Tab-separated table of C-alpha atoms in Angstrom:
chain	number	residue	atom	x	y	z
A	116	MET	CA	0.139	116.322	119.400
A	117	GLY	CA	1.608	119.536	118.123
A	118	MET	CA	4.276	119.825	120.876
A	119	ARG	CA	5.215	116.099	120.238
A	120	ARG	CA	5.863	116.802	116.625
A	121	ALA	CA	7.819	119.767	117.145
A	122	ARG	CA	9.918	117.803	119.718
A	123	ARG	CA	10.354	115.138	117.072
A	124	HIS	CA	11.487	117.588	114.375
A	125	GLY	CA	13.797	119.393	116.748
A	126	THR	CA	15.488	116.032	117.741
A	127	THR	CA	15.841	114.961	114.042
A	128	ALA	CA	17.434	118.373	113.184
A	129	VAL	CA	19.893	117.979	116.008
A	130	ALA	CA	20.819	114.624	114.847
A	131	THR	CA	21.434	115.635	111.238
A	132	LEU	CA	23.360	118.620	112.400
A	133	ALA	CA	25.668	116.455	114.552
A	134	ALA	CA	26.130	113.818	111.604
A	135	LEU	CA	26.950	116.634	109.317
A	136	LEU	CA	29.475	118.071	111.734
A	137	MET	CA	31.143	114.710	112.241
A	138	LEU	CA	31.268	114.145	108.575
A	139	ALA	CA	32.989	117.556	108.115
A	140	ALA	CA	35.500	116.628	110.789
A	141	CYS	CA	36.561	113.431	109.236
A	142	GLY	CA	36.916	115.170	105.781
A	143	SER	CA	38.901	117.739	107.269
A	144	GLY	CA	41.139	115.198	109.285
A	145	GLY	CA	41.645	113.190	106.167
A	146	GLY	CA	42.566	116.108	104.143
A	147	ASP	CA	45.046	117.291	106.706
A	148	ASP	CA	46.589	113.780	106.853
A	149	SER	CA	46.935	113.648	103.124
A	150	GLY	CA	48.382	117.072	102.993
A	151	ALA	CA	50.866	116.270	105.691
A	152	ALA	CA	52.090	113.107	103.816
A	153	GLY	CA	52.280	115.073	100.677
A	154	THR	CA	54.562	117.782	102.257
A	155	ALA	CA	56.685	115.015	103.782
A	156	ALA	CA	57.050	113.286	100.529
A	157	ASP	CA	57.594	116.467	98.801
A	158	ALA	CA	60.519	117.517	101.483
A	159	VAL	CA	62.204	113.979	101.105
A	160	ALA	CA	62.151	113.488	97.408
A	161	PRO	CA	64.350	116.471	96.480
A	162	ALA	CA	66.900	115.699	99.113
A	163	ARG	CA	67.159	112.066	97.657
A	164	GLU	CA	67.327	113.257	94.116
A	165	GLY	CA	70.239	115.590	94.892
A	166	ALA	CA	72.243	113.385	97.132
A	167	ALA	CA	74.713	110.940	95.630
A	168	VAL	CA	73.312	107.296	95.248
A	169	ALA	CA	75.309	104.687	96.729
A	170	PRO	CA	74.780	100.845	97.087
A	171	GLY	CA	71.873	100.254	99.339
A	172	GLU	CA	70.686	103.882	99.498
A	173	ALA	CA	68.900	104.491	96.071
A	174	ALA	CA	65.378	105.721	96.316
A	175	ALA	CA	62.447	104.480	94.528
A	176	PRO	CA	61.760	105.756	91.051
A	177	GLY	CA	58.280	106.550	91.917
A	178	ALA	CA	58.838	107.953	95.414
A	179	ALA	CA	57.864	111.526	94.566
A	180	GLN	CA	54.807	110.377	92.758
A	181	GLY	CA	52.686	109.756	96.090
A	182	GLY	CA	50.981	106.417	96.858
A	183	ALA	CA	51.162	105.085	93.257
A	184	GLY	CA	54.775	104.710	93.354
A	185	ALA	CA	54.773	102.978	96.669
A	186	ALA	CA	52.604	100.196	95.367
A	187	THR	CA	55.488	98.713	93.490
A	188	ASP	CA	58.585	98.692	95.620
A	189	THR	CA	61.599	98.603	93.478
A	190	ARG	CA	64.121	100.498	95.750
A	191	VAL	CA	67.703	99.008	95.941
A	192	ASP	CA	67.699	99.320	99.647
A	193	GLN	CA	65.010	96.688	99.735
A	194	ARG	CA	66.853	94.269	97.801
A	195	SER	CA	69.758	91.790	98.464
A	196	ILE	CA	72.523	92.725	96.266
A	197	ILE	CA	76.072	91.484	96.517
A	198	TYR	CA	78.769	93.824	95.305
A	199	THR	CA	82.292	92.596	94.336
A	200	GLY	CA	85.167	94.653	92.837
A	201	SER	CA	88.836	94.446	92.077
A	202	ILE	CA	91.198	97.203	91.201
A	203	ARG	CA	94.957	97.315	90.337
A	204	VAL	CA	96.875	100.608	91.133
A	205	GLN	CA	100.448	101.252	90.466
A	206	VAL	CA	102.056	103.454	93.432
A	207	ASN	CA	105.453	104.542	94.151
A	208	ASP	CA	105.795	102.931	97.508
A	209	VAL	CA	103.776	99.709	98.053
A	210	ASP	CA	103.946	99.515	101.805
A	211	VAL	CA	102.591	103.054	102.268
A	212	ALA	CA	99.800	102.746	99.915
A	213	ALA	CA	98.894	99.453	101.584
A	214	ARG	CA	98.805	101.065	104.961
A	215	ASP	CA	96.553	103.716	103.456
A	216	ALA	CA	94.236	101.229	101.655
A	217	VAL	CA	93.849	99.411	105.048
A	218	ALA	CA	92.955	102.592	106.787
A	219	ALA	CA	90.278	103.402	104.235
A	220	ALA	CA	88.613	100.236	104.761
A	221	THR	CA	88.643	100.641	108.481
A	222	ARG	CA	87.452	104.050	108.265
A	223	ALA	CA	84.526	102.731	106.287
A	224	GLY	CA	83.534	100.366	109.038
A	225	GLY	CA	85.196	97.112	107.298
A	226	PHE	CA	88.245	95.221	107.947
A	227	VAL	CA	91.121	93.325	105.907
A	228	GLY	CA	90.099	89.893	104.938
A	229	GLY	CA	93.443	89.144	103.311
A	230	ASP	CA	96.887	90.401	102.958
A	231	GLN	CA	99.732	89.114	100.752
A	232	ARG	CA	103.006	90.946	99.764
A	233	ARG	CA	106.043	90.100	97.465
A	234	SER	CA	109.408	91.767	97.657
A	235	SER	CA	110.135	95.160	98.853
A	236	ASP	CA	111.946	96.942	95.903
A	237	ALA	CA	110.542	98.720	92.949
A	238	ASP	CA	108.955	95.464	91.637
A	239	ALA	CA	106.891	94.951	94.868
A	240	VAL	CA	103.393	93.749	94.666
A	241	ALA	CA	100.708	93.721	97.564
A	242	ASP	CA	97.362	91.939	97.168
A	243	LEU	CA	94.789	92.916	99.749
A	244	GLU	CA	91.101	91.681	100.239
A	245	LEU	CA	89.053	94.302	102.001
A	246	ARG	CA	85.452	93.927	103.391
A	247	VAL	CA	83.470	97.104	103.529
A	248	PRO	CA	79.940	97.778	104.095
A	249	ALA	CA	77.891	97.738	100.997
A	250	GLU	CA	76.615	101.325	101.223
A	251	ARG	CA	80.420	102.372	101.303
A	252	PHE	CA	81.504	100.368	98.473
A	253	TYR	CA	81.860	102.900	95.683
A	254	ALA	CA	83.496	105.390	98.129
A	255	VAL	CA	86.069	102.997	99.150
A	256	VAL	CA	86.734	102.040	95.459
A	257	GLU	CA	87.226	105.787	94.528
A	258	GLU	CA	89.521	106.332	97.503
A	259	LEU	CA	91.596	103.302	96.416
A	260	ALA	CA	91.964	104.611	92.961
A	261	GLY	CA	93.241	107.812	94.282
A	262	LEU	CA	96.312	106.042	95.835
A	263	GLY	CA	98.288	106.070	92.517
A	264	THR	CA	97.759	105.330	88.702
A	265	GLN	CA	94.695	103.129	88.245
A	266	GLU	CA	95.424	100.377	85.770
A	267	ARG	CA	92.509	98.454	86.040
A	268	ARG	CA	89.163	98.199	87.648
A	269	GLU	CA	86.360	95.705	87.563
A	270	ILE	CA	82.967	95.786	89.538
A	271	GLY	CA	80.334	93.204	89.606
A	272	THR	CA	76.938	92.639	91.315
A	273	GLN	CA	74.639	89.805	92.059
A	274	ASP	CA	71.015	90.177	92.935
A	275	VAL	CA	70.126	87.464	95.456
A	276	THR	CA	66.721	88.941	96.503
A	277	GLU	CA	64.709	86.003	95.231
A	278	GLU	CA	67.032	83.521	96.811
A	279	THR	CA	66.924	85.268	100.139
A	280	ILE	CA	63.006	85.627	100.087
A	281	ASP	CA	63.002	81.563	99.075
A	282	LEU	CA	65.541	80.912	102.045
A	283	ASP	CA	63.113	82.862	104.687
A	284	ALA	CA	60.172	80.967	103.429
A	285	ARG	CA	61.978	77.494	103.486
A	286	ILE	CA	63.352	78.494	107.139
A	287	ALA	CA	59.774	79.244	108.418
A	288	SER	CA	58.279	76.151	106.800
A	289	GLN	CA	61.273	73.902	108.467
A	290	ARG	CA	60.707	75.583	111.975
A	291	ALA	CA	57.171	74.863	111.662
A	292	ARG	CA	57.975	71.242	110.827
A	293	VAL	CA	60.559	70.877	113.801
A	294	GLU	CA	57.977	72.378	116.074
A	295	SER	CA	55.500	69.725	114.915
A	296	ALA	CA	58.101	66.831	115.438
A	297	ARG	CA	58.559	68.139	119.069
A	298	ARG	CA	54.877	67.948	119.735
A	299	LEU	CA	54.599	64.453	118.367
A	300	LEU	CA	57.676	63.676	120.630
A	301	ALA	CA	55.923	64.679	123.626
A	302	GLN	CA	52.794	62.634	122.736
A	303	ALA	CA	54.872	59.259	122.064
A	304	ASP	CA	53.762	56.546	123.945
A	305	SER	CA	56.177	53.652	123.031
A	306	ILE	CA	59.692	53.189	122.562
A	307	SER	CA	59.644	52.479	118.871
A	308	ASP	CA	57.537	55.723	118.072
A	309	LEU	CA	59.849	57.539	120.419
A	310	VAL	CA	63.027	56.574	118.503
A	311	SER	CA	61.438	57.116	114.954
A	312	ILE	CA	60.221	60.375	115.934
A	313	GLU	CA	63.551	61.551	117.567
A	314	ASN	CA	65.445	60.572	114.372
A	315	GLU	CA	62.798	62.513	112.235
A	316	LEU	CA	63.342	65.440	114.563
A	317	ALA	CA	67.180	65.310	114.310
A	318	ARG	CA	67.023	65.209	110.638
A	319	ARG	CA	64.804	68.097	110.514
A	320	GLU	CA	66.767	70.124	112.776
A	321	ALA	CA	69.877	69.593	110.627
A	322	ASP	CA	68.156	70.767	107.760
A	323	LEU	CA	66.938	73.877	109.522
A	324	ALA	CA	70.551	74.611	110.642
A	325	SER	CA	71.824	73.983	107.046
A	326	LEU	CA	69.218	76.589	105.768
A	327	GLU	CA	69.993	79.364	108.621
A	328	ALA	CA	73.778	78.750	107.675
A	329	LYS	CA	72.869	79.576	104.062
A	330	LYS	CA	70.997	82.535	105.136
A	331	ARG	CA	73.828	83.919	107.425
A	332	ARG	CA	76.281	83.544	104.456
A	333	LEU	CA	74.023	85.592	102.386
A	334	SER	CA	73.428	88.214	104.769
A	335	ASP	CA	77.264	88.429	105.113
A	336	LEU	CA	77.821	88.836	101.512
A	337	THR	CA	74.873	91.574	101.141
A	338	ALA	CA	76.067	93.509	104.240
A	339	LEU	CA	79.846	93.497	103.567
A	340	SER	CA	81.050	93.937	99.963
A	341	THR	CA	84.460	92.472	98.912
A	342	ILE	CA	87.313	94.656	97.172
A	343	THR	CA	90.451	92.781	95.786
A	344	VAL	CA	93.028	95.356	95.782
A	345	THR	CA	96.355	94.792	93.909
A	346	LEU	CA	99.186	97.542	94.513
A	347	VAL	CA	102.157	97.248	92.259
A	348	GLY	CA	105.447	99.314	92.184
A	349	PRO	CA	106.753	101.171	89.353
A	350	GLY	CA	109.185	98.280	88.433
A	351	VAL	CA	106.399	95.846	87.861
A	352	THR	CA	105.370	95.244	84.044
A	353	THR	CA	101.884	95.465	82.965
A	354	PRO	CA	99.992	92.665	81.105
A	355	GLU	CA	100.441	94.903	77.824
A	356	GLU	CA	104.274	95.042	78.315
A	357	GLU	CA	104.672	91.100	78.719
A	358	THR	CA	103.329	90.546	75.228
A	359	GLU	CA	106.309	91.921	73.545
A	360	ILE	CA	108.232	89.952	70.828
A	361	GLY	CA	111.639	89.915	69.695
A	362	PHE	CA	114.967	87.896	69.626
A	363	LEU	CA	115.619	88.675	73.435
A	364	VAL	CA	112.078	87.842	74.359
A	365	GLY	CA	112.258	84.626	72.458
A	366	LEU	CA	115.820	83.861	74.153
A	367	LYS	CA	114.267	84.320	77.581
A	368	GLY	CA	111.426	82.252	76.829
A	369	GLY	CA	113.579	79.553	75.499
A	370	TRP	CA	115.712	79.640	78.551
A	371	GLN	CA	112.685	79.415	80.729
A	372	VAL	CA	111.515	76.419	78.872
A	373	PHE	CA	115.062	74.761	79.133
A	374	LEU	CA	115.202	75.266	82.845
A	375	SER	CA	111.698	73.954	83.314
A	376	SER	CA	112.558	70.786	81.243
A	377	MET	CA	115.814	70.411	83.089
A	378	THR	CA	113.622	70.838	86.476
A	379	VAL	CA	111.317	67.995	85.137
A	380	LEU	CA	114.429	65.710	84.088
A	381	LEU	CA	115.919	66.124	87.301
A	382	THR	CA	112.784	65.335	89.027
A	383	VAL	CA	112.396	62.197	87.031
A	384	LEU	CA	115.933	61.058	87.764
A	385	GLY	CA	115.525	61.709	91.646
A	386	ALA	CA	112.418	59.507	91.597
A	387	ILE	CA	114.477	56.622	89.603
A	388	LEU	CA	117.807	56.847	91.395
A	389	PRO	CA	116.500	54.870	94.590
A	390	TRP	CA	115.171	52.003	92.481
A	391	LEU	CA	118.549	51.909	90.471
A	392	LEU	CA	120.350	51.717	93.768
A	393	VAL	CA	118.244	48.929	95.183
A	394	PHE	CA	117.869	46.832	92.152
A	395	GLY	CA	120.274	47.984	89.491
A	396	VAL	CA	123.593	47.688	91.451
A	397	PRO	CA	123.212	43.980	92.574
A	398	LEU	CA	121.851	42.912	89.074
A	399	GLY	CA	125.034	44.618	87.482
A	400	ALA	CA	127.281	42.786	89.971
A	401	LEU	CA	125.803	39.534	89.143
A	402	TRP	CA	125.987	40.389	85.521
A	403	TRP	CA	129.896	41.183	85.818
A	404	LEU	CA	130.628	38.097	87.798
A	405	ALA	CA	129.013	35.831	85.286
A	406	ARG	CA	130.910	37.527	82.602
A	407	ARG	CA	134.181	37.144	84.391
A	408	ARG	CA	133.471	33.478	85.141
A	409	ARG	CA	132.880	33.016	81.429
A	410	ARG	CA	136.180	34.538	80.531
A	411	ASN	CA	138.240	32.415	82.968
A	412	ARG	CA	136.649	29.067	82.064
A	413	PRO	CA	139.514	26.946	80.020
A	414	ALA	CA	138.868	26.114	76.683
A	415	VAL	CA	137.849	22.504	75.932
A	416	PRO	CA	139.807	21.146	72.796
A	417	ALA	CA	137.795	19.552	70.032
A	418	LEU	CA	137.658	15.824	69.605
A	419	VAL	CA	139.231	14.612	66.127
A	420	ALA	CA	138.775	11.302	64.967
A	421	PRO	CA	141.967	9.355	64.198
A	422	SER	CA	142.811	8.831	60.507
A	423	GLY	CA	141.524	5.459	59.034
A	424	THR	CA	138.350	5.308	61.320
A	425	PRO	CA	135.194	4.590	59.332
A	426	PRO	CA	132.656	7.277	59.440
A	427	PRO	CA	129.583	6.618	61.250
A	428	PRO	CA	126.575	4.893	59.618
A	429	GLY	CA	124.581	7.207	57.557
A	430	VAL	CA	127.413	9.683	57.112
A	431	SER	CA	129.448	9.674	53.768
A	432	ALA	CA	133.017	9.786	54.094
A	433	PRO	CA	134.704	12.878	53.073
A	434	PRO	CA	136.606	12.933	49.605
A	435	PRO	CA	140.240	11.950	49.802
A	436	VAL	CA	142.778	14.890	50.042
A	437	PRO	CA	145.264	14.675	47.280
A	438	GLY	CA	148.815	14.310	48.632
A	439	ALA	CA	151.197	17.081	48.308
A	440	ARG	CA	153.869	16.851	45.689
A	441	SER	CA	157.472	17.193	46.369
A	442	ALA	CA	159.526	19.605	44.622
A	443	PRO	CA	161.750	18.219	41.704
C-alpha cells in the first residue's frame, strides 16, 4: 500500500510539473509574439509619420497605439475616394509645356484623356485632361504647377466608400438571385414554367450586369484621378483683366453686340428668303397685272337724263336754275 501511494504521489507530481511547464511555454510564446508585433508596429509607425502623405497612402491615426487603433480602421487607403483637380498655368511656349505635361502624366503611370489646342501664337491655349493614379495625384499637380506661372488651382474629393460597399452587397445578393433562377430553370418541367423562369433569369442577369458596370465605373474613378490642365500663352488675358471698363471697352462690347444682331438679322432673312421667292414673286406679279388692267380699262360715261324728263316717282324735282342774264 505504501508503495502504491508513493507511486500515485509521484505520478501526480510529474503531471503537475508537466502542466506548469506547458503553461510557462505558452506564456513565453505569447509574450514573444506580442513583443514582435509591438516591435514591428514601432518600426513602421515612425517611417509612416516621416513620409509624405499622398492620396491612398495615409496611415491610420491610431496605428502606433497597438491593437486599440486597429479596431476602428479609418485609414485613407481603405476608403474609396475620387480625386479631381483643375489647374491653369501661364507658360511661354504652350506646345512645349503641353508635351511636358503629357510626359509627367505618362511617368506617373497615367495617360491623356483629352487634348484641345487653339492657335499657336502668344495667345495660344491648350486644354488637357490627364488621368493619373490616385497615389500620384498631388505629385503630378505640383509638377504641372512648376511648368510656368500658376494662375488658378482647384482640387476636389468625393468619398464613395459607402456607395462602393452598397454596390458590393447588392452585387452579391443579385448573383445569389441569378444562381437561384438558374437552379429553378434546371428543374422546370413545363413549357410555361420554362418561359417564365427564362424571362425572370434574363431580367436578373441584366440587373447584375448594370450593377457590375457601376462598380467598374467607380473603381476606375477611384483608381485614376482626373486633372484638367489649361495652359495659356503670355498674350492671353486673365479673367480679372477682362472686367475692365472704359470707352474703348464699351465700344468693343457695342460692336460685338452689333455684329451679333446683324448675324441674327441675316439668319432670319436667309430663312425667310425662300418663302418670299416661292410665294411673294407670284403674288406680286398678279397684283401688278391686276393694277395694269384696271388702268387700261376705258372709262364709262355717266348717263345724263334729257331735259324735261319728269323725275322718277318718290324723287323730288331739283329746283329750277335761273337763266343767265345777258349783258346790257
